[in-house]
XYZ file of C-alpha atoms in Angstrom:
555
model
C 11.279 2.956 28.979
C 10.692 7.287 28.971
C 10.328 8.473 31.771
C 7.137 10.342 30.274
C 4.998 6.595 30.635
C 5.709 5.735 34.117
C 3.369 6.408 36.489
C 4.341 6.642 40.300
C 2.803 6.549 43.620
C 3.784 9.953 44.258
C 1.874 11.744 41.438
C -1.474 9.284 41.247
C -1.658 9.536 45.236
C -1.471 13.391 45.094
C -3.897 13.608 43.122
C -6.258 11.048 44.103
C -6.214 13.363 47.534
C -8.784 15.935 45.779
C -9.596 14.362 42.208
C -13.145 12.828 43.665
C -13.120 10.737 40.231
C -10.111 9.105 41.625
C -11.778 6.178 43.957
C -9.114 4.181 45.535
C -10.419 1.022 46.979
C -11.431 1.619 50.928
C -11.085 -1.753 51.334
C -8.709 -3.104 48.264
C -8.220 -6.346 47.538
C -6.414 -8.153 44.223
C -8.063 -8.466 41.136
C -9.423 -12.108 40.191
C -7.158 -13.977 37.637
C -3.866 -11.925 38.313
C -0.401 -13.745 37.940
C 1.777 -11.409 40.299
C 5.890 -12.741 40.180
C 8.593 -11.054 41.895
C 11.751 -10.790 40.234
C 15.176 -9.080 40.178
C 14.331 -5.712 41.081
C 10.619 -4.924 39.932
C 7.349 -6.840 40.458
C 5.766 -7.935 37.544
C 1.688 -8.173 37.006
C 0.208 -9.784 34.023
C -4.139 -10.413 33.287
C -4.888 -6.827 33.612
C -5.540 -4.947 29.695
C -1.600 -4.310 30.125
C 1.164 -5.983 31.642
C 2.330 -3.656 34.798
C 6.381 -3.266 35.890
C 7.008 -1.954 39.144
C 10.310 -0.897 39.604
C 12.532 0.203 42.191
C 13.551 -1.171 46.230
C 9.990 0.197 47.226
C 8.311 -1.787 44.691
C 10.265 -5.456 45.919
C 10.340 -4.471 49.458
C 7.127 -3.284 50.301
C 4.519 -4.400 47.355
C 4.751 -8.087 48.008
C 3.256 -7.728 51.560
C 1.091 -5.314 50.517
C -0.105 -7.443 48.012
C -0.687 -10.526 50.117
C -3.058 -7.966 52.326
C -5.356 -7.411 49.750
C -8.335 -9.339 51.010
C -10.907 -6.771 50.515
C -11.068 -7.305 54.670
C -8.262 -4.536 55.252
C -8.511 -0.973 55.796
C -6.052 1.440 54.782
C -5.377 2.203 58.431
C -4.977 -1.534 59.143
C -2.873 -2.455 56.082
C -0.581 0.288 57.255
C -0.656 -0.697 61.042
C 0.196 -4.139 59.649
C 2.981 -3.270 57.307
C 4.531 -0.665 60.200
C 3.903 2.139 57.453
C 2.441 5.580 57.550
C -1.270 5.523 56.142
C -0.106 8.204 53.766
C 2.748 5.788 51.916
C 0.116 3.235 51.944
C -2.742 5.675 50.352
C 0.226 6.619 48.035
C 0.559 2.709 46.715
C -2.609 1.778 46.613
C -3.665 4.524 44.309
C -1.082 3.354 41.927
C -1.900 0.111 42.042
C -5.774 0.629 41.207
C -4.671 3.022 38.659
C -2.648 0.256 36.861
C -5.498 -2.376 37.116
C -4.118 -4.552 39.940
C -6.600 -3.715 42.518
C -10.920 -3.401 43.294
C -13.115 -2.713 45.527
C -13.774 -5.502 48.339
C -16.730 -7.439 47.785
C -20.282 -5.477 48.314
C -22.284 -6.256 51.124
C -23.917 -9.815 51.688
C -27.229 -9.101 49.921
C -25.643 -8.080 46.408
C -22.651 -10.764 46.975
C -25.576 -13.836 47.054
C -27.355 -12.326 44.228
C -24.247 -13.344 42.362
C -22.586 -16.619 44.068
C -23.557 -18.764 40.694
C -21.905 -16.700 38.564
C -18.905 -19.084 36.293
C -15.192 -19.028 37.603
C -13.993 -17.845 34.311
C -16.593 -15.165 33.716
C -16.144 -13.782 37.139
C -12.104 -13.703 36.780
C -12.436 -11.882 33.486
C -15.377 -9.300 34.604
C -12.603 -8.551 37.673
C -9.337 -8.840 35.773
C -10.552 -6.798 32.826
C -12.483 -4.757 34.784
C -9.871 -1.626 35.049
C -10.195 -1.112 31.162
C -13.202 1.344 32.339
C -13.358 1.631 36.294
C -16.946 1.738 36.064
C -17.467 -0.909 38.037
C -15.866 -0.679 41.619
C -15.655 -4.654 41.997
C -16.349 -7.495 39.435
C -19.755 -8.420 41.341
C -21.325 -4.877 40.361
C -20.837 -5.810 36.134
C -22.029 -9.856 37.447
C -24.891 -8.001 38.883
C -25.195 -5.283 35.436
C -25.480 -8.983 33.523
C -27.596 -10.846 35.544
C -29.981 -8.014 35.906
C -30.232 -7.187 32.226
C -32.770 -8.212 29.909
C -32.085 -8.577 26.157
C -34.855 -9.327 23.627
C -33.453 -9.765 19.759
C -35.624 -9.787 16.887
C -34.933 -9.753 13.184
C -33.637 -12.847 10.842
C -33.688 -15.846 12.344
C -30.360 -17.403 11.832
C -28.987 -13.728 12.466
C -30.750 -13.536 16.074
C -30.047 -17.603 16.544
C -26.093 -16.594 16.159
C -26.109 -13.595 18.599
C -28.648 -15.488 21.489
C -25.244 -18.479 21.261
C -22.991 -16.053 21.720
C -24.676 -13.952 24.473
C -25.762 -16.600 26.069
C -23.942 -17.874 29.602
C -22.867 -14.097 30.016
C -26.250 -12.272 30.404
C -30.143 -13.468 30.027
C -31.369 -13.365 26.268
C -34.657 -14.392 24.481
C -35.413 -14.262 20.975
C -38.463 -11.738 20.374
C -41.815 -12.048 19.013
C -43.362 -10.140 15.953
C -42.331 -6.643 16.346
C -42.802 -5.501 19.872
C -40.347 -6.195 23.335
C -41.901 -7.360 26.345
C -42.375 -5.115 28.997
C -39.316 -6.687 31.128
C -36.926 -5.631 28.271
C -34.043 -3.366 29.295
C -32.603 -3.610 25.722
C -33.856 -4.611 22.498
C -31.333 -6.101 19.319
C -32.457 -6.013 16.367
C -30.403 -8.476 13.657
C -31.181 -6.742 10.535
C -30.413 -8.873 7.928
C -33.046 -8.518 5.591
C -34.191 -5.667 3.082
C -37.099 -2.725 2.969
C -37.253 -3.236 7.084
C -38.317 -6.381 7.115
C -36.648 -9.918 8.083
C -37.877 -13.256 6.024
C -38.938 -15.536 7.641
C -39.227 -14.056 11.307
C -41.975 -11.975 11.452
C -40.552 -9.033 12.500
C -41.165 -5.256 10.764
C -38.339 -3.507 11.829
C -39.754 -0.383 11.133
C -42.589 -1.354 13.599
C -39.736 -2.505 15.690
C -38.231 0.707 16.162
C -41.064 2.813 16.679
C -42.962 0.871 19.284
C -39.228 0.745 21.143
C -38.980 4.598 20.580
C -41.982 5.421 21.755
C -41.874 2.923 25.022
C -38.741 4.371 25.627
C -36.520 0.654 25.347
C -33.272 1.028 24.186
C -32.446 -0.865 20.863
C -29.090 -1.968 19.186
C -28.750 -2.887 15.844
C -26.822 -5.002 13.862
C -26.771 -4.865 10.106
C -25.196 -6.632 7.825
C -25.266 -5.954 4.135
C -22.926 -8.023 1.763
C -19.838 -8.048 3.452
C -20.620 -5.391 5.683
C -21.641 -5.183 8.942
C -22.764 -1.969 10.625
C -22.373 -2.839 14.868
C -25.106 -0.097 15.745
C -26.088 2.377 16.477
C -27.537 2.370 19.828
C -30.985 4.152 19.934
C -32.389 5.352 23.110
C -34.974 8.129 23.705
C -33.338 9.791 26.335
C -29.372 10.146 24.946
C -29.745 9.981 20.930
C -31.210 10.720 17.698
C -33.829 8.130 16.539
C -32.567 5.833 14.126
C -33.432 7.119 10.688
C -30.901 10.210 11.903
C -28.474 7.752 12.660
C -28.374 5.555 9.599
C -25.548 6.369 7.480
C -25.087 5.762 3.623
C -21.650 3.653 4.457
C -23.652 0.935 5.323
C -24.291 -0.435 1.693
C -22.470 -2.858 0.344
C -22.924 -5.020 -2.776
C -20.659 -8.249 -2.532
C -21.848 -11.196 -1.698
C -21.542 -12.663 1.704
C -19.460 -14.798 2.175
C -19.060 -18.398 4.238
C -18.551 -17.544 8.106
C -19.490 -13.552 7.619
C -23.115 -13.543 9.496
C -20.583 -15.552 12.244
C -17.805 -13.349 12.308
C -20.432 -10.269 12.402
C -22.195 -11.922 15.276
C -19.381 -12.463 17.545
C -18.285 -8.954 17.034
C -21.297 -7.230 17.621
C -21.576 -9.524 20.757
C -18.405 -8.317 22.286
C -19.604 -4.424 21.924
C -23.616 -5.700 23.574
C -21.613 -7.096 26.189
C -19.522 -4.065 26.371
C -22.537 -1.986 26.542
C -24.484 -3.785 29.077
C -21.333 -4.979 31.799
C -19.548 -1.925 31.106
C -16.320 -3.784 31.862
C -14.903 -2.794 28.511
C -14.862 0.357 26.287
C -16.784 0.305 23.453
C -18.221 3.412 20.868
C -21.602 2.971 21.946
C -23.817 4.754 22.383
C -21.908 8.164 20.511
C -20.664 6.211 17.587
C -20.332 2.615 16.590
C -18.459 0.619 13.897
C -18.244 -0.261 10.650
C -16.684 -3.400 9.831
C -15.515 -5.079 6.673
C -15.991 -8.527 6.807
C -13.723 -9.678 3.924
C -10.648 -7.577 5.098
C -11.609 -6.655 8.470
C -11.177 -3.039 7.803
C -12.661 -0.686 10.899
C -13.826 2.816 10.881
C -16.098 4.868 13.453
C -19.431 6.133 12.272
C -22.038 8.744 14.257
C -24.438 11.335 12.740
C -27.064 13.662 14.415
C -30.821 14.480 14.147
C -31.717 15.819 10.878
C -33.483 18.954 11.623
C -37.323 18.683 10.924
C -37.349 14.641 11.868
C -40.679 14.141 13.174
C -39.663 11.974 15.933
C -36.259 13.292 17.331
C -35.885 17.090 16.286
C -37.932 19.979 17.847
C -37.147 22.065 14.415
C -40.564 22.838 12.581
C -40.735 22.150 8.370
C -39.474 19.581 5.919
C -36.504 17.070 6.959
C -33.417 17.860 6.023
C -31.919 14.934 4.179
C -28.852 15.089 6.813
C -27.513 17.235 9.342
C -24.860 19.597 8.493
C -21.488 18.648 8.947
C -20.659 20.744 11.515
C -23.544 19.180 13.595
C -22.139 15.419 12.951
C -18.433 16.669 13.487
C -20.177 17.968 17.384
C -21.948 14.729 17.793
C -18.725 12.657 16.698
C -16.876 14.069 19.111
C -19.926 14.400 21.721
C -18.809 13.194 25.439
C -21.100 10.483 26.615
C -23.905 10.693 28.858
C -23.080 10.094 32.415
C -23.848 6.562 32.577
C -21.586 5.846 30.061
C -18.742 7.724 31.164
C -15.844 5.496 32.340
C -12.746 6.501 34.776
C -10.464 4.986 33.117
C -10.835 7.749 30.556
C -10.382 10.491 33.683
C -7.172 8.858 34.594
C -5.069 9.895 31.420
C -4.807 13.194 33.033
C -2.320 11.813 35.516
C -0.257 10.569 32.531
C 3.260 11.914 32.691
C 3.340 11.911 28.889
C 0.162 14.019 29.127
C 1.133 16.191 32.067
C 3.955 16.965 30.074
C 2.005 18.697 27.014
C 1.158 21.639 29.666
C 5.011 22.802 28.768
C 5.141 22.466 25.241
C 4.934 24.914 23.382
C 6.309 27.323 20.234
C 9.745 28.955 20.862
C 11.401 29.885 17.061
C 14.813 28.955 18.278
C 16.348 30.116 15.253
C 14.477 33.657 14.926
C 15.875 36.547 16.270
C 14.769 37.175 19.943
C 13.051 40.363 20.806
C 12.526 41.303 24.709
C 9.085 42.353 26.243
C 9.075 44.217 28.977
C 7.589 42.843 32.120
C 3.718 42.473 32.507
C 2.415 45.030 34.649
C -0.775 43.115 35.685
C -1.760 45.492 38.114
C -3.190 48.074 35.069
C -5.811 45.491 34.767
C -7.559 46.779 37.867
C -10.297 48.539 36.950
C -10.522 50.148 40.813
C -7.062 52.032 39.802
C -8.015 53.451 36.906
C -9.031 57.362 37.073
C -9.213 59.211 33.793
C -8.412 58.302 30.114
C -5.887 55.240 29.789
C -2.202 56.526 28.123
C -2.760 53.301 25.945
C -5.866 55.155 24.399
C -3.451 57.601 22.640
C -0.600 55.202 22.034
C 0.018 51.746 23.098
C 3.375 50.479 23.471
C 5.327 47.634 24.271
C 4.027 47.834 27.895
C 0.400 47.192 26.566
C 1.526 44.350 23.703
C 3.418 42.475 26.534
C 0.261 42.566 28.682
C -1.776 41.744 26.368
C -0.105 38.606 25.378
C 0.843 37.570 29.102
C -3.112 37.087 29.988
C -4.151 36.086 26.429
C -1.493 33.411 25.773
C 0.887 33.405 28.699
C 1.482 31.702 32.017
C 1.045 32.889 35.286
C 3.250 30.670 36.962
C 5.286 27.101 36.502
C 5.197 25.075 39.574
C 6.400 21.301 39.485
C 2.979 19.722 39.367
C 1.298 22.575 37.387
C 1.660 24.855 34.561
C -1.214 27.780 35.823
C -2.342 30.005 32.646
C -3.881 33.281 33.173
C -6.784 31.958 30.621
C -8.863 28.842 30.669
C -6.978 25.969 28.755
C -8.466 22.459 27.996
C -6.839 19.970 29.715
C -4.152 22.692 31.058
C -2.229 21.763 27.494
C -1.941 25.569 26.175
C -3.395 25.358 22.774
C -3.603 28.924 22.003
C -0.492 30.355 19.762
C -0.063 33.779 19.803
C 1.188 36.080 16.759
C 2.026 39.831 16.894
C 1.672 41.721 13.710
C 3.512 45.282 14.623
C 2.684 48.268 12.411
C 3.587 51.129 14.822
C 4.676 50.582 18.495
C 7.298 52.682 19.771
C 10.723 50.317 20.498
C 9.346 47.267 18.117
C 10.658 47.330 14.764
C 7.483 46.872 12.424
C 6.914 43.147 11.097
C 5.346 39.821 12.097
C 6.472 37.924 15.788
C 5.720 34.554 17.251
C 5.216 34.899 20.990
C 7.214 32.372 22.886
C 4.906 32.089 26.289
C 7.953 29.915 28.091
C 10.029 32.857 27.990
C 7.575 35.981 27.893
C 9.131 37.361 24.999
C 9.251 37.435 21.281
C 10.186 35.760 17.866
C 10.874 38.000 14.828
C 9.782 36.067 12.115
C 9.303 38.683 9.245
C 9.466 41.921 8.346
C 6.671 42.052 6.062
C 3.504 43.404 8.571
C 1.456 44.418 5.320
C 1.511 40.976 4.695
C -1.336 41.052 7.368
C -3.504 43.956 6.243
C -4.512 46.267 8.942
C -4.921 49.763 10.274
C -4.075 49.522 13.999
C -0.868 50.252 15.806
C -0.831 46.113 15.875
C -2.768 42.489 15.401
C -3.180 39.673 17.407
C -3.382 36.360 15.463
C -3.948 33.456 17.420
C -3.815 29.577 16.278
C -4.129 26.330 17.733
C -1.754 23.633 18.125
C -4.021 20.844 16.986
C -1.123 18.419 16.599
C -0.196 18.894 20.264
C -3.466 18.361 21.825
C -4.220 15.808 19.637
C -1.802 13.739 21.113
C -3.801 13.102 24.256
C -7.647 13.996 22.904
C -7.525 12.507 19.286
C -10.234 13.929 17.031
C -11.982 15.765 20.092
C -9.180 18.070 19.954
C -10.048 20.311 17.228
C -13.096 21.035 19.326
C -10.817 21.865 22.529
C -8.339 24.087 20.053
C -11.701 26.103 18.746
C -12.706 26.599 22.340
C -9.719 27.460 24.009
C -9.241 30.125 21.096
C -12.450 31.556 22.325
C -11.360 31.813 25.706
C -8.286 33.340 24.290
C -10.450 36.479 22.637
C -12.798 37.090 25.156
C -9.693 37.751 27.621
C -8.039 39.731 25.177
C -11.726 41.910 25.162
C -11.565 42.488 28.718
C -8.109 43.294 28.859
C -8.516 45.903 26.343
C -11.391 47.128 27.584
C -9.368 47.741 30.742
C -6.723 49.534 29.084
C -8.809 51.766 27.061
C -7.482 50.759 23.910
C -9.145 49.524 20.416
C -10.424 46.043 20.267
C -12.102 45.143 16.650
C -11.972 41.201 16.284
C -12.297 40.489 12.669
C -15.178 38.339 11.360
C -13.414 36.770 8.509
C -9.963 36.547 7.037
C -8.000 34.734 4.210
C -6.765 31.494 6.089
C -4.107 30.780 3.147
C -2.373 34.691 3.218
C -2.453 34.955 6.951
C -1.114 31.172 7.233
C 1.241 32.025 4.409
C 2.622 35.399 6.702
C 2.834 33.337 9.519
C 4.428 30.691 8.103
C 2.324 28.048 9.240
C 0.149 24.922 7.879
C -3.737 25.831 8.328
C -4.722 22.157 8.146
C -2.768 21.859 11.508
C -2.416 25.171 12.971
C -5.777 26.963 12.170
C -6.127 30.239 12.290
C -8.742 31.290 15.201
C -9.155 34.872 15.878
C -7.395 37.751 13.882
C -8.052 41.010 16.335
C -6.587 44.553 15.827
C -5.634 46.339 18.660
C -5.149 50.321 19.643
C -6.741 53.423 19.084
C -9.553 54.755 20.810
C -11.569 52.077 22.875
C-alpha cells in the first residue's frame, strides 16, 4: 500500500485541533453493525463504505481497549484515565478512527433517543454503519429522526408512484398524492412522470399544475422520468436553492425505445436510493446540483445540471424573452456549483487531510532536461511601499532582480514546512495551480528566449530561444497556465474552475507587485491559445493559457 493513502493519527488529530469541520465524537462510541477482528499485526474493520487496516504495535496494543470503551458513556478524559494514556494520544486516535468510519457520536439526549426506539434493527445498523459516507449526521438516531420526521407525497402514474411508495416504504413515511396539489404537511413532493404533454393517465395529476402550485408554496419536488428506456432521477426543484424546473429539463432525457420488462422497476429502486439519499443524508447523492441519467437497457450513467434561462418568468430576475437555454458557461458554473449548506457533507471536507492530496501542494513543473538558469534571490523587502522615495530603478530598466521577484510572489513559495507548503498568493486547496512562463526580450544577464519557472527551486528552465515566438514589446512577458491535470486529481471537473481562479489571483499579485516597483504592467485581453501553447510547448486542452502580461517600462 503507498504511503500517499494512509492516513494516521498524527496528521487527522493535528488537524482536527483547529479544522472546526473536523467533529470528533465528545463522547464516541462504535458504529452499529461493525465486525472489528484483531489479527497479526493490524486491526481490521469491515461494514463501514471501506474496509479499514490499522497497522502498526499502536494499532494491536492500544485500539482493542480503546475500542471496547466506546460506549458513547466515555469522555475523552475518562477513556484516557482508563487506558493510563495522555488525553492528547487518545484525541489523536479517536480522530482517526471517526475519520475512517469506525466511530459516532453517543446517543442524543433522552427526548430525541425515544422519538426513535421503534426504529428496525437493520435500518438502524445501516443508517450508523453507513453513516460516515457523509458525516452529516453525528449519530445514526439524527438520519432515524431526518426519516421519521419527513413527509413525502408522490403523484404522477399510478403504477410509477405504486413502485416508489413499496420501495420507500419501512424507511421513511410516504402517501400517494391527490390531483395536483401536496398537502400542507408535505416536506417533499415526487412526482413519477411517466406519462406525456405533463400529464399522467389514469391518475389525475397535471404535472404542470403540479409544479407550479409546489413552486409557488415553496415544497420541494423530485422528479422521476422515465422515457423509453430512460430514466432521468431528478432534478430536485426547490424555491430557495434552484432554478424552476423548465430551466432544469434537459434535451437528454428523450428516448425512443420501447420499455422494456422490469425497466419502470429497475428505475424505481434507483431513484429510491437517491430520495433516500436526499432526505437521511446518510449517503452522497447529486442532488440537489445535478442528478442522473440512467440507461435502463445498459445501465449507462452520466451527470446532468443546467441553470435558469435568463428571462424565465418564474426563476430569473432578467427582463425580455426566454432564452431557449443558458449559456454554457452558466451551466459549466452551475455543474460545478458547491451545494447549499444543508447539503454539504464532511466527508467531502476530510479529503484535505488525504496524504495523496496533501501531497499535490509539492508538485509541480521542473524541466529536468532544460538547461538551468539561476535567479537571483527575491528581495521582498522592495515591495514595501513605506521604503520607497523617488522613481523605482526598475522604471528605467528591470533586471533579473525584478523578474525573480516578480515570479517569487506570483508563482512561488514562501516557505516549505513539513505539514505545509505556504505560497505568497492565494492557491485553491494549497495545490499550486498557477505555472509560470518567462518570455525574455531584453534583461540584462538573461539570454533572450522563452523559460519555464521551476517554483521548487526559485530558478529557471530555458526552453527556447525563440522569444518572438511570443510577440511583444516589453523588456519581458509573463505567461501563466494551469495545471488542470494536477488539481484534477483531487477536485474532478470543479477544477478547471479552481485553475481559472487561482490564475486570477496570480495577475492581480503580479499588478500590485508592479505597481510597487514602478514598472509596466499591460495584461493582454486576448491572445492566440494555439501559438502561445505551441512556444511554450504545452497542450491547451490541459494546460490553458490564463493571463499573458508584459512587463517593464514606465509604470
Amino acid at each position: 500500500m503507498s504511503d500517499r493513502s494512509i492516513m494516521t493519527a498524527e496528521t487527522v488529530g493535528s488537524a482536527a485541533r483547529f479544522d472546526p469541520q473536523l467533529r470528533v465524537p465528545r463522547q464516541p462510541r462504535l458504529r452499529r453493525g461493525l465486525v472489528v477482528s484483531t489479527e497479526a499485526g493490524q486491526v481490521v474493520v469491515t461494514g463501514p463504505p471501506k474496509k479499514q487496516l490499522f497497522r502498526g504495535r499502536s494499532a494491536t496494543e492500544m485500539l482493542p481497549g480503546l475500542l471496547g470503551l466506546l460506549d458513547g458513556a466515555h469522555t475523552h478524559d475518562r477513556l484516557a484515565a482508563e487506558l493510563g494514556l495522555s488525553e492528547d494520544v487518545v484525541f489523536k486516535a479517536l480522530s482517526l478512527l471517526w475519520t475512517c468510519g469506525v466511530v459516532e457520536e453517543g446517543p442524543p439526549g433522552a427526548a430525541e433517543r425515544e422519538a426513535v426506539t421503534d426504529v428496525d434493527d437493520r435500518l438502524a445498523d445501516y443508517l450508523s454503519r453507513v453513516g460516515s459516507a457523509t458525516e452529516v449526521n453525528p449519530c445514526w438516531e439524527e438520519a432515524a429522526a431526518r426519516l421519521r420526521t419527513a413527509v413525502i407525497e408522490i403523484f404522477g402514474d399510478p403504477a410509477l408512484a405504486a413502485l416508489l411508495r413499496d420501495e420507500l416504504t419501512g424507511s421513511m413515511p410516504v402517501v400517494l398524492g391527490e390531483g395536483d396539489a401536496p398537502t400542507e404537511q408535505a416536506t417533499l413532493v415526487v412526482w413519477a412522470d411517466a406519462g406525456d404533454g405533463g400529464r399522467d393517465a389514469g391518475s389525475g395529476t397535471d404535472g404542470h399544475a403540479l409544479v407550479g402550485r409546489c413552486w409557488n408554496k415553496g415544497v420541494p419536488l423530485l422528479r422521476l422520468r422515465v422515457r423509453g428506456r430512460r430514466a432521468a432521477l431528478g432534478p430536485l426543484v426547490d424555491p430557495r436553492t434552484t432554478p424552476c424546473l423548465d430551466c432544469l429539463t434537459t434535451e437528454d432525457e428523450a428516448d425512443d425505445r420501447t420499455a422494456g420488462a422490469g425497466d419502470h422497476e429497475l428505475a424505481a429502486a434507483l431513484f429510491a436510493r437517491d430520495v433516500f439519499a436526499v432526505v437521511s443524508r446518510t449517503t452522497p447523492a447529486p442532488l440537489p446540483m445535478r442528478w442522473r441519467l440512467v440507461d435502463l437497457e445498459t445501465l449507462g450513467q452520466q451527470d446532468a445540471s443546467s441553470a435558469t434561462r435568463p428571462g424565465c418568468p418564474r426563476c430569473s430576475v432578467a427582463e425580455g424573452p426566454v432564452v431557449e437555454r443558458a449559456a454554457a458557461a452558466t451551466r459549466f458554473e452551475a455543474s460545478v456549483a458547491m451545494p447549499p449548506k444543508e447539503f454539504a457533507d464532511l466527508k467531502a471536507h476530510q479529503m484535505h487531510y488525504k496524504p495523496s492530496n496533501l501531497a499535490l501542494q509539492r508538485v509541480s513543473r521542473t524541466w529536468p532536461v532544460a538547461p538551468a538558469v539561476e535567479l537571483p534571490p527575491p528581495d521582498h523587502e522592495r515591495l514595501d511601499h513605506s521604503d520607497r522615495s523617488g522613481p523605482a530603478r526598475d522604471a528605467v530598466r528591470p533586471g533579473p532582480d525584478t523578474l525573480s521577484l516578480l515570479l517569487s510572489v506570483t508563482a512561488g513559495i514562501r516557505a516549505d514546512n513539513p505539514d505545509k507548503v505556504a505560497r505568497w498568493t492565494a492557491s485553491g486547496g494549497n495545490i499550486g495551480s498557477v505555472t509560470a512562463y518567462a518570455v525574455v526580450r531584453d534583461l540584462p544577464g538573461i539570454a533572450p528566449g522563452i523559460y519555464g519557472y521551476v517554483a521548487s527551486g526559485h530558478r529557471l528552465a530555458r526552453l527556447s530561444s525563440r522569444a518572438d515566438a511570443v510577440p511583444g514589446e516589453g523588456p519581458f512577458s509573463l505567461v501563466l497556465t494551469g495545471d488542470f491535470p494536477k488539481v484534477a486529481r483531487k477536485y474532478s471537473a470543479f477544477a478547471l474552475r479552481i485553475v481559472l481562479l487561482d490564475g486570477g489571483c496570480a495577475q492581480a499579485t503580479a499588478r500590485e507587485a508592479a505597481r510597487a516597483l514602478g514598472i509596466g504592467f499591460a495584461l493582454r485581453p486576448r491572445w492566440d491559445d494555439d501559438a502561445i501553447a505551441a512556444a511554450l510547448g504545452i497542450n491547451p486542452d490541459v494546460e490553458p493559457v490564463t493571463a499573458v502580461i508584459d512587463l517593464g517600462g514606465t509604470a
